[in-house]
């Protein structure tokens, strides 16, 4: 394989301009890049990154590159790549990139293979597809791999397979679903190196998952459909960090928001935030729009499709395309779906209703829009860059576990972000410090 696989290198100039545009909103990452270019904390490290190939990711790649890392970038979702950005990464920043928007599963895993062949010292994942592929190969569990990746892995000798893993000192993980998978690996004793759960940093999920997913998911649904949200019933499945953001932004657009949940605490919170809460079985009959953000499987299933109104619009913004049971809808439908607009597959059920699935059930904010705005990715990717630096310095003291981002890093990112926004805050006085650490003062 050559050292990149992208759609069209001629799109590079447009990509570079958009990367520059995003950079303006990423002051924290920019300041890290300036320091990295002097200190080179990642010098000599091969990094394989499996991330959404967006303008913000390009700025992270530039930062790691300035820090001395030798990087290969591959997509973490077949529909999330911005082809002009991939072109600019290759052409302008000399970062080998393997990502094409709309690539099929075989190409997606051919690209993951390129990341593996880079023999990384460090992995950087969004959803844990890279590390899980690495572990399945090392364990000889080829049946769990995409068939062409399995064929390649079967062709490697035992030594070559072990070699893939040998040099890895650690990794980082960007999203909730990836962290859940990694914690399951740790529990099953198959995690082979330490991984930092970037998602668990407060400066990541409080802002990226909530405000980033909230805004960009609405943006994706509107770009795909151009349907008015005001006055419509908008069903949000999952009231976690992403769900809270999405519900509040849908309400901001005038939609009547219904939340479905399985966790009583989250359901209670949604009620007190002023939303209707009900099971999906009931919400299915009412919704004009549906969007899942649970990280769970078959949240919208056959019985829900049966109850939906004619014209319902159904999307997902959770990590994998398993939240909506599209195969069940296919079975209930007459013929193949019609692509009635880009990213809108219209299914006709046997009883004559039209159900619209957006972006093939893949995360809609990246499929039909541009993903999170740069300002929140500034903090998420500052966490990635500083976690990579931390891993480079401390990997030999860490165990094969999932670690949180060190609190000092998290707080420093918040401080830098406020500073960049020109926002000042108070500091505790000596009296206050004393009072807050004492138990002696009472009524
Ligand atoms: N689109 C994006 O750009 C983007 C960004 C960040 C995270 N994510 C992904 O979004 C998903 C959610 O992330 P999060 O940080 O909000 O997670 P979270 O754990 O904070 O929230 C998930 C919520 O879904 C609920 N849930 C689980 N199964 C359910 C079901 N069957 N019905 C209703 N609710 C159910 C859980 O109780 C929980 O409250 C993950 O897959 C994550 O990786 C996507």
GROMACS .gro file of C-alpha atoms and ligand atoms in nm:
model
  487
    1UNK     CA    1   0.000   0.000   0.000
    2UNK     CA    2   0.132   0.348  -0.079
    3UNK     CA    3   0.165   0.584   0.212
    4UNK     CA    4  -0.183   0.727   0.175
    5UNK     CA    5  -0.526   0.641   0.041
    6UNK     CA    6  -0.759   0.936   0.000
    7UNK     CA    7  -1.026   1.048  -0.244
    8UNK     CA    8  -0.863   1.334  -0.432
    9UNK     CA    9  -0.533   1.507  -0.362
   10UNK     CA   10  -0.650   1.809  -0.565
   11UNK     CA   11  -0.887   1.905  -0.284
   12UNK     CA   12  -0.589   1.987  -0.060
   13UNK     CA   13  -0.599   2.366  -0.087
   14UNK     CA   14  -0.965   2.386   0.016
   15UNK     CA   15  -0.890   2.150   0.303
   16UNK     CA   16  -0.599   2.362   0.420
   17UNK     CA   17  -0.816   2.674   0.428
   18UNK     CA   18  -1.077   2.496   0.639
   19UNK     CA   19  -0.809   2.358   0.872
   20UNK     CA   20  -0.683   2.715   0.922
   21UNK     CA   21  -1.038   2.832   0.991
   22UNK     CA   22  -1.079   2.567   1.262
   23UNK     CA   23  -0.740   2.652   1.410
   24UNK     CA   24  -0.860   3.003   1.499
   25UNK     CA   25  -1.106   2.847   1.741
   26UNK     CA   26  -0.843   2.617   1.894
   27UNK     CA   27  -0.618   2.844   2.104
   28UNK     CA   28  -0.540   2.583   2.368
   29UNK     CA   29  -0.423   2.327   2.115
   30UNK     CA   30  -0.228   2.602   1.938
   31UNK     CA   31  -0.040   2.690   2.256
   32UNK     CA   32   0.039   2.321   2.308
   33UNK     CA   33   0.165   2.299   1.951
   34UNK     CA   34   0.398   2.593   2.008
   35UNK     CA   35   0.543   2.426   2.317
   36UNK     CA   36   0.564   2.086   2.145
   37UNK     CA   37   0.757   2.236   1.855
   38UNK     CA   38   1.029   2.347   2.098
   39UNK     CA   39   1.030   2.053   2.340
   40UNK     CA   40   0.956   1.762   2.100
   41UNK     CA   41   0.805   1.539   2.374
   42UNK     CA   42   0.695   1.276   2.120
   43UNK     CA   43   1.026   1.257   1.934
   44UNK     CA   44   1.082   0.919   1.774
   45UNK     CA   45   0.738   0.783   1.863
   46UNK     CA   46   0.529   0.616   1.596
   47UNK     CA   47   0.164   0.703   1.657
   48UNK     CA   48  -0.127   0.533   1.480
   49UNK     CA   49  -0.441   0.743   1.510
   50UNK     CA   50  -0.789   0.615   1.423
   51UNK     CA   51  -1.004   0.928   1.449
   52UNK     CA   52  -1.274   1.113   1.256
   53UNK     CA   53  -1.079   1.288   0.980
   54UNK     CA   54  -1.203   1.645   1.029
   55UNK     CA   55  -1.047   1.991   1.034
   56UNK     CA   56  -1.006   1.969   1.412
   57UNK     CA   57  -0.834   1.630   1.391
   58UNK     CA   58  -0.598   1.780   1.132
   59UNK     CA   59  -0.496   2.038   1.391
   60UNK     CA   60  -0.435   1.763   1.644
   61UNK     CA   61  -0.222   1.577   1.389
   62UNK     CA   62  -0.019   1.893   1.325
   63UNK     CA   63   0.035   1.926   1.700
   64UNK     CA   64   0.158   1.569   1.741
   65UNK     CA   65   0.375   1.608   1.432
   66UNK     CA   66   0.533   1.925   1.579
   67UNK     CA   67   0.591   1.725   1.895
   68UNK     CA   68   0.812   1.487   1.697
   69UNK     CA   69   0.564   1.200   1.641
   70UNK     CA   70   0.570   0.992   1.324
   71UNK     CA   71   0.197   0.959   1.256
   72UNK     CA   72  -0.038   0.754   1.042
   73UNK     CA   73  -0.402   0.861   1.046
   74UNK     CA   74  -0.698   0.641   0.955
   75UNK     CA   75  -1.072   0.709   0.976
   76UNK     CA   76  -1.271   0.592   1.278
   77UNK     CA   77  -1.597   0.582   1.082
   78UNK     CA   78  -1.667   0.517   0.713
   79UNK     CA   79  -1.887   0.826   0.676
   80UNK     CA   80  -1.709   1.087   0.889
   81UNK     CA   81  -1.409   1.171   0.669
   82UNK     CA   82  -1.378   1.517   0.517
   83UNK     CA   83  -1.203   1.438   0.190
   84UNK     CA   84  -1.051   1.784   0.147
   85UNK     CA   85  -0.897   1.758   0.493
   86UNK     CA   86  -0.752   1.415   0.415
   87UNK     CA   87  -0.599   1.565   0.099
   88UNK     CA   88  -0.449   1.859   0.289
   89UNK     CA   89  -0.303   1.631   0.555
   90UNK     CA   90  -0.118   1.437   0.287
   91UNK     CA   91  -0.029   1.723   0.056
   92UNK     CA   92   0.036   2.012   0.294
   93UNK     CA   93   0.135   1.849   0.620
   94UNK     CA   94   0.293   1.524   0.496
   95UNK     CA   95   0.085   1.309   0.729
   96UNK     CA   96   0.007   0.967   0.579
   97UNK     CA   97  -0.372   0.949   0.582
   98UNK     CA   98  -0.599   0.658   0.493
   99UNK     CA   99  -0.960   0.774   0.479
  100UNK     CA  100  -1.227   0.821   0.214
  101UNK     CA  101  -1.578   0.942   0.290
  102UNK     CA  102  -1.828   0.664   0.214
  103UNK     CA  103  -1.565   0.390   0.208
  104UNK     CA  104  -1.702   0.036   0.242
  105UNK     CA  105  -1.620  -0.195   0.530
  106UNK     CA  106  -1.340  -0.367   0.339
  107UNK     CA  107  -1.168  -0.034   0.270
  108UNK     CA  108  -1.230   0.083   0.626
  109UNK     CA  109  -1.039  -0.219   0.758
  110UNK     CA  110  -0.776  -0.199   0.483
  111UNK     CA  111  -0.707   0.146   0.627
  112UNK     CA  112  -0.692   0.011   0.982
  113UNK     CA  113  -0.439  -0.238   0.850
  114UNK     CA  114  -0.223   0.055   0.731
  115UNK     CA  115  -0.234   0.192   1.088
  116UNK     CA  116  -0.126  -0.149   1.221
  117UNK     CA  117   0.152  -0.183   0.964
  118UNK     CA  118   0.290   0.145   1.096
  119UNK     CA  119   0.388  -0.062   1.404
  120UNK     CA  120   0.280   0.206   1.649
  121UNK     CA  121   0.439   0.284   1.981
  122UNK     CA  122   0.116   0.461   2.069
  123UNK     CA  123  -0.245   0.422   1.957
  124UNK     CA  124  -0.505   0.698   1.949
  125UNK     CA  125  -0.855   0.561   1.903
  126UNK     CA  126  -1.211   0.689   1.873
  127UNK     CA  127  -1.430   0.387   1.941
  128UNK     CA  128  -1.149   0.131   1.999
  129UNK     CA  129  -1.158  -0.028   1.651
  130UNK     CA  130  -0.780   0.000   1.620
  131UNK     CA  131  -0.687  -0.156   1.954
  132UNK     CA  132  -0.955  -0.425   1.930
  133UNK     CA  133  -0.821  -0.524   1.584
  134UNK     CA  134  -0.469  -0.532   1.727
  135UNK     CA  135  -0.575  -0.753   2.018
  136UNK     CA  136  -0.783  -0.992   1.805
  137UNK     CA  137  -0.485  -1.038   1.573
  138UNK     CA  138  -0.243  -1.096   1.859
  139UNK     CA  139  -0.485  -1.345   2.020
  140UNK     CA  140  -0.538  -1.529   1.689
  141UNK     CA  141  -0.915  -1.458   1.707
  142UNK     CA  142  -0.942  -1.402   1.333
  143UNK     CA  143  -1.314  -1.485   1.325
  144UNK     CA  144  -1.376  -1.151   1.501
  145UNK     CA  145  -1.203  -0.954   1.224
  146UNK     CA  146  -1.342  -0.820   0.898
  147UNK     CA  147  -1.265  -1.101   0.646
  148UNK     CA  148  -0.998  -0.922   0.440
  149UNK     CA  149  -0.818  -0.802   0.754
  150UNK     CA  150  -0.845  -1.159   0.887
  151UNK     CA  151  -0.690  -1.295   0.564
  152UNK     CA  152  -0.398  -1.053   0.599
  153UNK     CA  153  -0.352  -1.140   0.967
  154UNK     CA  154  -0.362  -1.515   0.893
  155UNK     CA  155  -0.077  -1.461   0.647
  156UNK     CA  156   0.148  -1.322   0.922
  157UNK     CA  157   0.377  -1.553   1.117
  158UNK     CA  158   0.327  -1.584   1.494
  159UNK     CA  159   0.634  -1.367   1.544
  160UNK     CA  160   0.507  -1.101   1.307
  161UNK     CA  161   0.171  -1.093   1.489
  162UNK     CA  162   0.338  -1.056   1.828
  163UNK     CA  163   0.569  -0.795   1.679
  164UNK     CA  164   0.267  -0.571   1.601
  165UNK     CA  165   0.197  -0.535   1.970
  166UNK     CA  166   0.546  -0.552   2.110
  167UNK     CA  167   0.645  -0.191   2.069
  168UNK     CA  168   0.318  -0.035   2.191
  169UNK     CA  169   0.373   0.157   2.515
  170UNK     CA  170   0.015   0.280   2.549
  171UNK     CA  171  -0.282   0.449   2.391
  172UNK     CA  172  -0.556   0.703   2.429
  173UNK     CA  173  -0.930   0.675   2.366
  174UNK     CA  174  -1.160   0.958   2.265
  175UNK     CA  175  -1.520   0.846   2.314
  176UNK     CA  176  -1.765   0.692   2.564
  177UNK     CA  177  -1.822   0.377   2.359
  178UNK     CA  178  -1.447   0.319   2.319
  179UNK     CA  179  -1.392   0.362   2.694
  180UNK     CA  180  -1.671   0.111   2.765
  181UNK     CA  181  -1.503  -0.140   2.531
  182UNK     CA  182  -1.160  -0.082   2.688
  183UNK     CA  183  -1.294  -0.126   3.041
  184UNK     CA  184  -1.452  -0.454   2.926
  185UNK     CA  185  -1.111  -0.557   2.786
  186UNK     CA  186  -0.949  -0.471   3.119
  187UNK     CA  187  -1.212  -0.676   3.306
  188UNK     CA  188  -1.150  -0.972   3.070
  189UNK     CA  189  -0.772  -0.938   3.122
  190UNK     CA  190  -0.709  -0.885   2.751
  191UNK     CA  191  -0.599  -0.523   2.763
  192UNK     CA  192  -0.234  -0.538   2.658
  193UNK     CA  193  -0.115  -0.186   2.743
  194UNK     CA  194  -0.227   0.120   2.942
  195UNK     CA  195  -0.484   0.346   2.783
  196UNK     CA  196  -0.588   0.695   2.889
  197UNK     CA  197  -0.963   0.754   2.868
  198UNK     CA  198  -0.967   1.105   2.725
  199UNK     CA  199  -1.348   1.095   2.724
  200UNK     CA  200  -1.351   1.084   3.105
  201UNK     CA  201  -1.177   1.422   3.141
  202UNK     CA  202  -1.424   1.690   3.249
  203UNK     CA  203  -1.287   1.927   2.985
  204UNK     CA  204  -1.384   1.661   2.731
  205UNK     CA  205  -1.727   1.516   2.801
  206UNK     CA  206  -1.884   1.818   2.976
  207UNK     CA  207  -1.830   2.026   2.663
  208UNK     CA  208  -1.765   1.802   2.362
  209UNK     CA  209  -2.033   1.540   2.433
  210UNK     CA  210  -2.285   1.795   2.558
  211UNK     CA  211  -2.248   2.117   2.361
  212UNK     CA  212  -2.058   1.969   2.066
  213UNK     CA  213  -2.291   1.677   2.002
  214UNK     CA  214  -2.592   1.892   2.088
  215UNK     CA  215  -2.520   2.158   1.826
  216UNK     CA  216  -2.368   1.941   1.554
  217UNK     CA  217  -2.637   1.672   1.570
  218UNK     CA  218  -2.908   1.930   1.516
  219UNK     CA  219  -2.691   2.077   1.238
  220UNK     CA  220  -2.660   1.731   1.077
  221UNK     CA  221  -3.033   1.660   1.093
  222UNK     CA  222  -3.119   1.999   0.947
  223UNK     CA  223  -2.858   1.979   0.670
  224UNK     CA  224  -2.982   1.633   0.575
  225UNK     CA  225  -3.355   1.712   0.582
  226UNK     CA  226  -3.413   2.090   0.591
  227UNK     CA  227  -3.728   2.013   0.791
  228UNK     CA  228  -3.849   2.265   1.051
  229UNK     CA  229  -3.802   2.147   1.407
  230UNK     CA  230  -4.031   2.402   1.572
  231UNK     CA  231  -4.353   2.249   1.696
  232UNK     CA  232  -4.243   1.892   1.614
  233UNK     CA  233  -4.205   1.602   1.854
  234UNK     CA  234  -3.835   1.525   1.884
  235UNK     CA  235  -3.748   1.200   2.063
  236UNK     CA  236  -3.402   1.185   2.223
  237UNK     CA  237  -3.296   0.836   2.331
  238UNK     CA  238  -3.042   0.842   2.610
  239UNK     CA  239  -3.006   1.131   2.854
  240UNK     CA  240  -2.633   1.104   2.911
  241UNK     CA  241  -2.389   1.380   2.821
  242UNK     CA  242  -2.475   1.376   2.451
  243UNK     CA  243  -2.847   1.338   2.514
  244UNK     CA  244  -2.860   1.634   2.753
  245UNK     CA  245  -2.695   1.854   2.492
  246UNK     CA  246  -2.914   1.731   2.211
  247UNK     CA  247  -3.237   1.770   2.407
  248UNK     CA  248  -3.153   2.126   2.510
  249UNK     CA  249  -3.059   2.228   2.154
  250UNK     CA  250  -3.370   2.064   2.006
  251UNK     CA  251  -3.581   2.254   2.258
  252UNK     CA  252  -3.394   2.570   2.162
  253UNK     CA  253  -3.516   2.516   1.806
  254UNK     CA  254  -3.875   2.500   1.930
  255UNK     CA  255  -3.918   2.123   1.924
  256UNK     CA  256  -4.125   1.942   2.187
  257UNK     CA  257  -3.870   1.705   2.332
  258UNK     CA  258  -3.947   1.355   2.457
  259UNK     CA  259  -3.670   1.161   2.633
  260UNK     CA  260  -3.641   0.783   2.658
  261UNK     CA  261  -3.406   0.631   2.915
  262UNK     CA  262  -3.327   0.308   3.101
  263UNK     CA  263  -3.154   0.471   3.398
  264UNK     CA  264  -3.401   0.603   3.661
  265UNK     CA  265  -3.161   0.878   3.772
  266UNK     CA  266  -3.117   1.014   3.421
  267UNK     CA  267  -3.492   0.983   3.357
  268UNK     CA  268  -3.562   1.185   3.673
  269UNK     CA  269  -3.313   1.448   3.565
  270UNK     CA  270  -3.481   1.472   3.223
  271UNK     CA  271  -3.823   1.517   3.387
  272UNK     CA  272  -3.693   1.795   3.612
  273UNK     CA  273  -3.521   1.957   3.316
  274UNK     CA  274  -3.873   1.987   3.178
  275UNK     CA  275  -3.897   1.711   2.919
  276UNK     CA  276  -4.155   1.438   2.879
  277UNK     CA  277  -4.014   1.096   2.961
  278UNK     CA  278  -4.169   0.771   2.841
  279UNK     CA  279  -4.067   0.431   2.704
  280UNK     CA  280  -3.972   0.409   2.337
  281UNK     CA  281  -4.282   0.195   2.280
  282UNK     CA  282  -4.495   0.505   2.354
  283UNK     CA  283  -4.261   0.765   2.208
  284UNK     CA  284  -4.249   0.573   1.878
  285UNK     CA  285  -4.611   0.666   1.809
  286UNK     CA  286  -4.555   1.037   1.876
  287UNK     CA  287  -4.217   1.124   1.729
  288UNK     CA  288  -4.164   1.328   1.415
  289UNK     CA  289  -3.787   1.307   1.471
  290UNK     CA  290  -3.594   1.040   1.659
  291UNK     CA  291  -3.227   1.051   1.752
  292UNK     CA  292  -3.044   0.787   1.953
  293UNK     CA  293  -2.737   0.877   2.163
  294UNK     CA  294  -2.706   0.580   2.396
  295UNK     CA  295  -2.404   0.375   2.287
  296UNK     CA  296  -2.647   0.081   2.308
  297UNK     CA  297  -2.783  -0.166   2.053
  298UNK     CA  298  -3.133  -0.186   1.890
  299UNK     CA  299  -3.271   0.108   2.085
  300UNK     CA  300  -3.508   0.167   1.794
  301UNK     CA  301  -3.627  -0.179   1.696
  302UNK     CA  302  -3.886  -0.355   1.484
  303UNK     CA  303  -4.180  -0.291   1.720
  304UNK     CA  304  -4.095   0.079   1.726
  305UNK     CA  305  -4.084   0.106   1.346
  306UNK     CA  306  -4.425  -0.065   1.340
  307UNK     CA  307  -4.568   0.214   1.558
  308UNK     CA  308  -4.406   0.513   1.383
  309UNK     CA  309  -4.597   0.780   1.195
  310UNK     CA  310  -4.574   0.811   0.819
  311UNK     CA  311  -4.277   1.039   0.740
  312UNK     CA  312  -4.086   0.982   1.063
  313UNK     CA  313  -3.721   1.094   1.050
  314UNK     CA  314  -3.482   0.865   1.235
  315UNK     CA  315  -3.116   0.937   1.311
  316UNK     CA  316  -2.837   0.824   1.539
  317UNK     CA  317  -2.555   1.024   1.694
  318UNK     CA  318  -2.410   0.748   1.913
  319UNK     CA  319  -2.079   0.599   1.813
  320UNK     CA  320  -2.176   0.285   1.620
  321UNK     CA  321  -2.452   0.226   1.367
  322UNK     CA  322  -2.620  -0.036   1.584
  323UNK     CA  323  -2.858   0.185   1.781
  324UNK     CA  324  -3.122   0.174   1.507
  325UNK     CA  325  -3.210  -0.178   1.393
  326UNK     CA  326  -3.198  -0.102   1.021
  327UNK     CA  327  -3.195  -0.471   0.916
  328UNK     CA  328  -3.535  -0.507   1.091
  329UNK     CA  329  -3.669  -0.207   0.898
  330UNK     CA  330  -3.535  -0.357   0.574
  331UNK     CA  331  -3.734  -0.674   0.641
  332UNK     CA  332  -4.052  -0.474   0.704
  333UNK     CA  333  -4.008  -0.272   0.385
  334UNK     CA  334  -4.099  -0.313   0.022
  335UNK     CA  335  -3.787  -0.312  -0.197
  336UNK     CA  336  -3.472  -0.115  -0.134
  337UNK     CA  337  -3.485   0.233   0.020
  338UNK     CA  338  -3.488   0.538  -0.206
  339UNK     CA  339  -3.213   0.791  -0.154
  340UNK     CA  340  -3.452   1.088  -0.159
  341UNK     CA  341  -3.185   1.342  -0.060
  342UNK     CA  342  -2.816   1.298   0.026
  343UNK     CA  343  -2.803   1.109   0.358
  344UNK     CA  344  -3.179   1.036   0.357
  345UNK     CA  345  -3.279   0.675   0.283
  346UNK     CA  346  -3.656   0.649   0.257
  347UNK     CA  347  -3.803   0.308   0.336
  348UNK     CA  348  -4.160   0.217   0.242
  349UNK     CA  349  -4.317  -0.027   0.486
  350UNK     CA  350  -4.552  -0.301   0.370
  351UNK     CA  351  -4.844  -0.098   0.512
  352UNK     CA  352  -4.741   0.199   0.298
  353UNK     CA  353  -4.570   0.431   0.549
  354UNK     CA  354  -4.247   0.614   0.465
  355UNK     CA  355  -3.970   0.604   0.725
  356UNK     CA  356  -3.658   0.813   0.666
  357UNK     CA  357  -3.324   0.691   0.798
  358UNK     CA  358  -3.049   0.952   0.803
  359UNK     CA  359  -2.684   0.878   0.727
  360UNK     CA  360  -2.732   0.498   0.722
  361UNK     CA  361  -2.772   0.516   1.099
  362UNK     CA  362  -2.415   0.638   1.144
  363UNK     CA  363  -2.338   0.937   1.363
  364UNK     CA  364  -2.533   1.202   1.183
  365UNK     CA  365  -2.334   1.502   1.306
  366UNK     CA  366  -2.031   1.371   1.118
  367UNK     CA  367  -2.213   1.208   0.826
  368UNK     CA  368  -2.414   1.505   0.700
  369UNK     CA  369  -2.250   1.791   0.891
  370UNK     CA  370  -1.894   1.864   0.999
  371UNK     CA  371  -1.889   1.716   1.348
  372UNK     CA  372  -1.827   1.919   1.659
  373UNK     CA  373  -1.733   2.284   1.630
  374UNK     CA  374  -1.361   2.350   1.673
  375UNK     CA  375  -1.402   2.538   2.000
  376UNK     CA  376  -1.502   2.225   2.194
  377UNK     CA  377  -1.260   2.002   2.005
  378UNK     CA  378  -0.991   2.244   2.122
  379UNK     CA  379  -1.034   2.102   2.471
  380UNK     CA  380  -1.089   1.739   2.364
  381UNK     CA  381  -0.777   1.741   2.152
  382UNK     CA  382  -0.574   1.934   2.408
  383UNK     CA  383  -0.653   1.635   2.630
  384UNK     CA  384  -0.539   1.399   2.353
  385UNK     CA  385  -0.210   1.585   2.298
  386UNK     CA  386  -0.128   1.620   2.668
  387UNK     CA  387  -0.232   1.259   2.737
  388UNK     CA  388   0.002   1.144   2.460
  389UNK     CA  389   0.282   1.346   2.619
  390UNK     CA  390   0.195   1.202   2.962
  391UNK     CA  391   0.195   0.849   2.819
  392UNK     CA  392   0.531   0.907   2.651
  393UNK     CA  393   0.680   1.017   2.984
  394UNK     CA  394   0.506   0.772   3.219
  395UNK     CA  395   0.415   0.457   3.025
  396UNK     CA  396   0.675   0.247   3.204
  397UNK     CA  397   0.511   0.321   3.540
  398UNK     CA  398   0.157   0.240   3.424
  399UNK     CA  399  -0.020  -0.097   3.429
  400UNK     CA  400  -0.237  -0.257   3.161
  401UNK     CA  401  -0.538  -0.057   3.273
  402UNK     CA  402  -0.769   0.221   3.167
  403UNK     CA  403  -0.655   0.547   3.329
  404UNK     CA  404  -0.828   0.881   3.368
  405UNK     CA  405  -0.663   1.193   3.235
  406UNK     CA  406  -0.458   1.333   3.528
  407UNK     CA  407  -0.661   1.600   3.711
  408UNK     CA  408  -0.381   1.856   3.674
  409UNK     CA  409  -0.400   1.826   3.297
  410UNK     CA  410  -0.779   1.859   3.301
  411UNK     CA  411  -0.766   2.172   3.522
  412UNK     CA  412  -0.486   2.327   3.321
  413UNK     CA  413  -0.690   2.289   3.001
  414UNK     CA  414  -0.988   2.463   3.166
  415UNK     CA  415  -0.759   2.742   3.284
  416UNK     CA  416  -0.603   2.788   2.940
  417UNK     CA  417  -0.945   2.786   2.772
  418UNK     CA  418  -1.078   3.056   3.004
  419UNK     CA  419  -0.763   3.260   2.950
  420UNK     CA  420  -0.802   3.230   2.573
  421UNK     CA  421  -1.165   3.340   2.604
  422UNK     CA  422  -1.054   3.642   2.805
  423UNK     CA  423  -1.256   3.530   3.106
  424UNK     CA  424  -1.115   3.601   3.452
  425UNK     CA  425  -1.236   3.432   3.768
  426UNK     CA  426  -1.185   3.489   4.139
  427UNK     CA  427  -0.926   3.309   4.349
  428UNK     CA  428  -0.978   3.194   4.705
  429UNK     CA  429  -0.856   3.436   4.973
  430UNK     CA  430  -0.645   3.300   5.259
  431UNK     CA  431  -0.952   3.330   5.486
  432UNK     CA  432  -1.162   3.133   5.243
  433UNK     CA  433  -0.893   2.866   5.201
  434UNK     CA  434  -0.876   2.828   5.577
  435UNK     CA  435  -1.256   2.822   5.615
  436UNK     CA  436  -1.305   2.561   5.343
  437UNK     CA  437  -1.049   2.328   5.496
  438UNK     CA  438  -1.180   2.355   5.852
  439UNK     CA  439  -1.461   2.175   6.035
  440UNK     CA  440  -1.464   2.410   6.336
  441UNK     CA  441  -1.681   2.695   6.205
  442UNK     CA  442  -2.053   2.626   6.239
  443UNK     CA  443  -2.384   2.807   6.301
  444LIG     N1  444  -2.179   1.204   1.769
  444LIG     C1  445  -2.065   1.234   1.829
  444LIG     O1  446  -1.983   1.311   1.777
  444LIG     C2  447  -2.036   1.178   1.965
  444LIG     C3  448  -1.960   1.253   2.058
  444LIG     C4  449  -1.940   1.200   2.184
  444LIG     C5  450  -1.990   1.074   2.215
  444LIG     N2  451  -2.059   1.003   2.120
  444LIG     C6  452  -2.116   0.871   2.145
  444LIG     O2  453  -2.250   0.891   2.189
  444LIG     C7  454  -2.291   0.782   2.273
  444LIG     C8  455  -2.340   0.838   2.407
  444LIG     O3  456  -2.233   0.903   2.473
  444LIG     P1  457  -2.255   0.977   2.614
  444LIG     O4  458  -2.124   1.038   2.648
  444LIG     O5  459  -2.378   1.059   2.612
  444LIG     O6  460  -2.278   0.849   2.707
  444LIG     P2  461  -2.350   0.844   2.850
  444LIG     O7  462  -2.307   0.716   2.910
  444LIG     O8  463  -2.327   0.972   2.923
  444LIG     O9  464  -2.507   0.836   2.812
  444LIG     C9  465  -2.569   0.729   2.750
  444LIG    C10  466  -2.710   0.722   2.807
  444LIG    O10  467  -2.787   0.628   2.729
  444LIG    C11  468  -2.873   0.560   2.820
  444LIG     N3  469  -2.918   0.435   2.757
  444LIG    C12  470  -2.851   0.317   2.740
  444LIG     N4  471  -2.930   0.227   2.679
  444LIG    C13  472  -3.049   0.289   2.654
  444LIG    C14  473  -3.170   0.248   2.593
  444LIG     N5  474  -3.186   0.124   2.546
  444LIG     N6  475  -3.273   0.337   2.585
  444LIG    C15  476  -3.259   0.464   2.634
  444LIG     N7  477  -3.145   0.508   2.693
  444LIG    C16  478  -3.042   0.421   2.704
  444LIG    C17  479  -2.787   0.538   2.943
  444LIG    O11  480  -2.867   0.511   3.057
  444LIG    C18  481  -2.713   0.672   2.952
  444LIG    O12  482  -2.784   0.766   3.033
  444LIG    C19  483  -2.168   0.692   2.283
  444LIG    O13  484  -2.174   0.593   2.183
  444LIG    C20  485  -2.052   0.787   2.252
  444LIG    O14  486  -1.937   0.719   2.209
  444LIG    C21  487  -2.086   1.054   1.997
   0.00000   0.00000   0.00000
